[in-house]
């Protein structure tokens, strides 16, 4: 089955909603408060946060590499205070690098759609779920 770029594998919510929860988690909010803000069940939000904690280092490394690969002038994001927050910052930095390289995309692609596309929908996949980052340089021919 093909997964649209707006979604993440095995998740009912679109990438932007999950991303908003991850950004709130990186800012220090707990799963119950995020659940209220996003109008989602607390157990669902808790699952997102727990799964992202387990993926944080590979997400940070992969999206930092993407940011630098797309825009060599991009400095890696500064440490944000936790592995979780560092990973969220790396996704945002990669999005900024893509937006700088292709200004028209900035209006249509959110950080979390980019994360869904680059991770093949596996941003919150189990750690042994295979490859996280798309290493194909799809932009190289543009």
PDB file of C-alpha atoms in Angstrom:
ATOM      1  CA  UNK A   1       0.000   0.000   0.000  1.00  0.00           C
ATOM      2  CA  UNK A   2       1.248   3.462  -0.833  1.00  0.00           C
ATOM      3  CA  UNK A   3       1.320   6.014   1.948  1.00  0.00           C
ATOM      4  CA  UNK A   4       0.680   9.640   1.019  1.00  0.00           C
ATOM      5  CA  UNK A   5       3.376  12.082   2.047  1.00  0.00           C
ATOM      6  CA  UNK A   6       0.974  13.657   4.535  1.00  0.00           C
ATOM      7  CA  UNK A   7       1.028  10.564   6.739  1.00  0.00           C
ATOM      8  CA  UNK A   8       3.304   8.449   8.849  1.00  0.00           C
ATOM      9  CA  UNK A   9       3.253   4.683   8.846  1.00  0.00           C
ATOM     10  CA  UNK A  10       0.731   3.151  11.263  1.00  0.00           C
ATOM     11  CA  UNK A  11      -0.506   6.571  12.441  1.00  0.00           C
ATOM     12  CA  UNK A  12      -4.041   7.887  11.964  1.00  0.00           C
ATOM     13  CA  UNK A  13      -3.077  11.557  12.263  1.00  0.00           C
ATOM     14  CA  UNK A  14      -1.407  13.565   9.526  1.00  0.00           C
ATOM     15  CA  UNK A  15       2.258  14.432   9.861  1.00  0.00           C
ATOM     16  CA  UNK A  16       1.563  18.081  10.734  1.00  0.00           C
ATOM     17  CA  UNK A  17      -0.519  17.128  13.787  1.00  0.00           C
ATOM     18  CA  UNK A  18       2.088  14.684  15.018  1.00  0.00           C
ATOM     19  CA  UNK A  19       4.814  17.239  14.306  1.00  0.00           C
ATOM     20  CA  UNK A  20       2.963  19.864  16.338  1.00  0.00           C
ATOM     21  CA  UNK A  21       2.927  17.387  19.202  1.00  0.00           C
ATOM     22  CA  UNK A  22       6.643  16.741  18.824  1.00  0.00           C
ATOM     23  CA  UNK A  23       7.428  20.461  18.777  1.00  0.00           C
ATOM     24  CA  UNK A  24       5.354  20.907  21.941  1.00  0.00           C
ATOM     25  CA  UNK A  25       7.159  17.949  23.531  1.00  0.00           C
ATOM     26  CA  UNK A  26      10.512  19.493  22.630  1.00  0.00           C
ATOM     27  CA  UNK A  27       9.348  22.693  24.339  1.00  0.00           C
ATOM     28  CA  UNK A  28       8.787  20.715  27.531  1.00  0.00           C
ATOM     29  CA  UNK A  29       5.036  20.125  27.524  1.00  0.00           C
ATOM     30  CA  UNK A  30       3.800  16.788  28.792  1.00  0.00           C
ATOM     31  CA  UNK A  31       1.672  14.359  26.847  1.00  0.00           C
ATOM     32  CA  UNK A  32      -1.568  15.257  28.648  1.00  0.00           C
ATOM     33  CA  UNK A  33      -1.237  18.966  27.934  1.00  0.00           C
ATOM     34  CA  UNK A  34      -0.281  18.314  24.305  1.00  0.00           C
ATOM     35  CA  UNK A  35      -3.269  16.004  23.968  1.00  0.00           C
ATOM     36  CA  UNK A  36      -5.591  18.767  25.129  1.00  0.00           C
ATOM     37  CA  UNK A  37      -3.985  21.301  22.767  1.00  0.00           C
ATOM     38  CA  UNK A  38      -4.288  18.949  19.785  1.00  0.00           C
ATOM     39  CA  UNK A  39      -7.610  17.399  20.785  1.00  0.00           C
ATOM     40  CA  UNK A  40      -6.157  13.899  20.670  1.00  0.00           C
ATOM     41  CA  UNK A  41      -6.230  11.052  23.205  1.00  0.00           C
ATOM     42  CA  UNK A  42      -3.470  11.310  25.797  1.00  0.00           C
ATOM     43  CA  UNK A  43      -2.394   7.722  25.125  1.00  0.00           C
ATOM     44  CA  UNK A  44      -1.938   8.513  21.436  1.00  0.00           C
ATOM     45  CA  UNK A  45       0.249  11.534  22.155  1.00  0.00           C
ATOM     46  CA  UNK A  46       2.208   9.602  24.770  1.00  0.00           C
ATOM     47  CA  UNK A  47       2.889   6.960  22.099  1.00  0.00           C
ATOM     48  CA  UNK A  48       4.188   9.560  19.645  1.00  0.00           C
ATOM     49  CA  UNK A  49       6.523  11.047  22.237  1.00  0.00           C
ATOM     50  CA  UNK A  50       7.827   7.691  23.453  1.00  0.00           C
ATOM     51  CA  UNK A  51       8.477   6.441  19.951  1.00  0.00           C
ATOM     52  CA  UNK A  52      10.238   9.679  18.977  1.00  0.00           C
ATOM     53  CA  UNK A  53      12.492   9.469  22.035  1.00  0.00           C
ATOM     54  CA  UNK A  54      13.666   6.088  20.756  1.00  0.00           C
ATOM     55  CA  UNK A  55      14.324   7.503  17.288  1.00  0.00           C
ATOM     56  CA  UNK A  56      15.716  10.886  18.317  1.00  0.00           C
ATOM     57  CA  UNK A  57      19.403  10.236  17.671  1.00  0.00           C
ATOM     58  CA  UNK A  58      18.922   8.729  14.223  1.00  0.00           C
ATOM     59  CA  UNK A  59      16.455  11.506  13.312  1.00  0.00           C
ATOM     60  CA  UNK A  60      18.902  14.158  14.538  1.00  0.00           C
ATOM     61  CA  UNK A  61      21.808  12.658  12.613  1.00  0.00           C
ATOM     62  CA  UNK A  62      19.849  12.047   9.427  1.00  0.00           C
ATOM     63  CA  UNK A  63      18.142  15.422   9.223  1.00  0.00           C
ATOM     64  CA  UNK A  64      21.304  17.313  10.184  1.00  0.00           C
ATOM     65  CA  UNK A  65      23.111  15.534   7.358  1.00  0.00           C
ATOM     66  CA  UNK A  66      20.246  16.379   4.996  1.00  0.00           C
ATOM     67  CA  UNK A  67      20.389  20.058   5.956  1.00  0.00           C
ATOM     68  CA  UNK A  68      24.127  20.254   5.334  1.00  0.00           C
ATOM     69  CA  UNK A  69      23.911  18.197   2.131  1.00  0.00           C
ATOM     70  CA  UNK A  70      21.178  20.399   0.643  1.00  0.00           C
ATOM     71  CA  UNK A  71      22.812  23.673   1.678  1.00  0.00           C
ATOM     72  CA  UNK A  72      26.526  23.466   2.408  1.00  0.00           C
ATOM     73  CA  UNK A  73      26.326  26.858   4.120  1.00  0.00           C
ATOM     74  CA  UNK A  74      23.920  25.520   6.730  1.00  0.00           C
ATOM     75  CA  UNK A  75      25.462  25.161  10.156  1.00  0.00           C
ATOM     76  CA  UNK A  76      24.227  22.180  12.163  1.00  0.00           C
ATOM     77  CA  UNK A  77      21.538  23.255  14.639  1.00  0.00           C
ATOM     78  CA  UNK A  78      22.744  24.187  18.096  1.00  0.00           C
ATOM     79  CA  UNK A  79      22.065  21.804  20.939  1.00  0.00           C
ATOM     80  CA  UNK A  80      18.504  22.355  22.125  1.00  0.00           C
ATOM     81  CA  UNK A  81      18.844  20.812  25.576  1.00  0.00           C
ATOM     82  CA  UNK A  82      17.810  17.189  25.005  1.00  0.00           C
ATOM     83  CA  UNK A  83      18.115  14.522  22.363  1.00  0.00           C
ATOM     84  CA  UNK A  84      14.411  14.896  21.664  1.00  0.00           C
ATOM     85  CA  UNK A  85      14.627  18.672  21.188  1.00  0.00           C
ATOM     86  CA  UNK A  86      17.818  18.298  19.133  1.00  0.00           C
ATOM     87  CA  UNK A  87      16.005  15.927  16.749  1.00  0.00           C
ATOM     88  CA  UNK A  88      13.089  18.340  16.340  1.00  0.00           C
ATOM     89  CA  UNK A  89      15.566  21.173  15.697  1.00  0.00           C
ATOM     90  CA  UNK A  90      17.284  19.056  13.040  1.00  0.00           C
ATOM     91  CA  UNK A  91      13.987  18.475  11.209  1.00  0.00           C
ATOM     92  CA  UNK A  92      13.327  22.215  11.260  1.00  0.00           C
ATOM     93  CA  UNK A  93      16.885  22.976  10.081  1.00  0.00           C
ATOM     94  CA  UNK A  94      16.545  20.532   7.179  1.00  0.00           C
ATOM     95  CA  UNK A  95      13.276  22.186   6.188  1.00  0.00           C
ATOM     96  CA  UNK A  96      14.924  25.616   6.275  1.00  0.00           C
ATOM     97  CA  UNK A  97      17.737  24.325   4.059  1.00  0.00           C
ATOM     98  CA  UNK A  98      15.274  22.856   1.549  1.00  0.00           C
ATOM     99  CA  UNK A  99      13.239  26.076   1.585  1.00  0.00           C
ATOM    100  CA  UNK A 100      16.406  28.100   0.934  1.00  0.00           C
ATOM    101  CA  UNK A 101      17.317  25.867  -1.988  1.00  0.00           C
ATOM    102  CA  UNK A 102      13.816  25.802  -3.478  1.00  0.00           C
ATOM    103  CA  UNK A 103      11.934  28.924  -2.351  1.00  0.00           C
ATOM    104  CA  UNK A 104       8.662  27.839  -3.969  1.00  0.00           C
ATOM    105  CA  UNK A 105       8.520  24.766  -1.745  1.00  0.00           C
ATOM    106  CA  UNK A 106       8.528  26.855   1.441  1.00  0.00           C
ATOM    107  CA  UNK A 107       4.887  27.707   0.860  1.00  0.00           C
ATOM    108  CA  UNK A 108       3.724  24.145   0.209  1.00  0.00           C
ATOM    109  CA  UNK A 109       5.857  21.775   2.270  1.00  0.00           C
ATOM    110  CA  UNK A 110       5.707  21.777   6.040  1.00  0.00           C
ATOM    111  CA  UNK A 111       8.615  20.477   8.122  1.00  0.00           C
ATOM    112  CA  UNK A 112       6.583  17.429   9.026  1.00  0.00           C
ATOM    113  CA  UNK A 113       5.569  16.588   5.462  1.00  0.00           C
ATOM    114  CA  UNK A 114       9.239  16.801   4.562  1.00  0.00           C
ATOM    115  CA  UNK A 115      10.034  14.518   7.506  1.00  0.00           C
ATOM    116  CA  UNK A 116       7.352  12.069   6.384  1.00  0.00           C
ATOM    117  CA  UNK A 117       8.709  12.034   2.830  1.00  0.00           C
ATOM    118  CA  UNK A 118      12.372  11.749   3.770  1.00  0.00           C
ATOM    119  CA  UNK A 119      11.704   8.987   6.303  1.00  0.00           C
ATOM    120  CA  UNK A 120       9.384   7.116   3.905  1.00  0.00           C
ATOM    121  CA  UNK A 121       6.632   7.520   6.498  1.00  0.00           C
ATOM    122  CA  UNK A 122       8.823   5.870   9.121  1.00  0.00           C
ATOM    123  CA  UNK A 123       9.580   8.826  11.372  1.00  0.00           C
ATOM    124  CA  UNK A 124       7.917   7.003  14.272  1.00  0.00           C
ATOM    125  CA  UNK A 125       8.648   3.474  13.038  1.00  0.00           C
ATOM    126  CA  UNK A 126      10.237   0.923  15.376  1.00  0.00           C
ATOM    127  CA  UNK A 127      13.991   1.286  15.680  1.00  0.00           C
ATOM    128  CA  UNK A 128      14.525  -1.991  13.811  1.00  0.00           C
ATOM    129  CA  UNK A 129      12.034  -0.956  11.131  1.00  0.00           C
ATOM    130  CA  UNK A 130      14.692  -0.527   8.476  1.00  0.00           C
ATOM    131  CA  UNK A 131      16.193   2.528   6.862  1.00  0.00           C
ATOM    132  CA  UNK A 132      15.053   5.856   8.302  1.00  0.00           C
ATOM    133  CA  UNK A 133      16.460   8.396   5.901  1.00  0.00           C
ATOM    134  CA  UNK A 134      16.043   8.418   2.127  1.00  0.00           C
ATOM    135  CA  UNK A 135      19.593   8.545   0.844  1.00  0.00           C
ATOM    136  CA  UNK A 136      18.547   9.027  -2.777  1.00  0.00           C
ATOM    137  CA  UNK A 137      19.474  12.512  -3.879  1.00  0.00           C
ATOM    138  CA  UNK A 138      16.228  13.248  -5.662  1.00  0.00           C
ATOM    139  CA  UNK A 139      17.102  16.925  -5.906  1.00  0.00           C
ATOM    140  CA  UNK A 140      20.452  16.273  -7.651  1.00  0.00           C
ATOM    141  CA  UNK A 141      18.924  16.324 -11.131  1.00  0.00           C
ATOM    142  CA  UNK A 142      17.051  19.573 -10.573  1.00  0.00           C
TER     143      UNK A 142
END
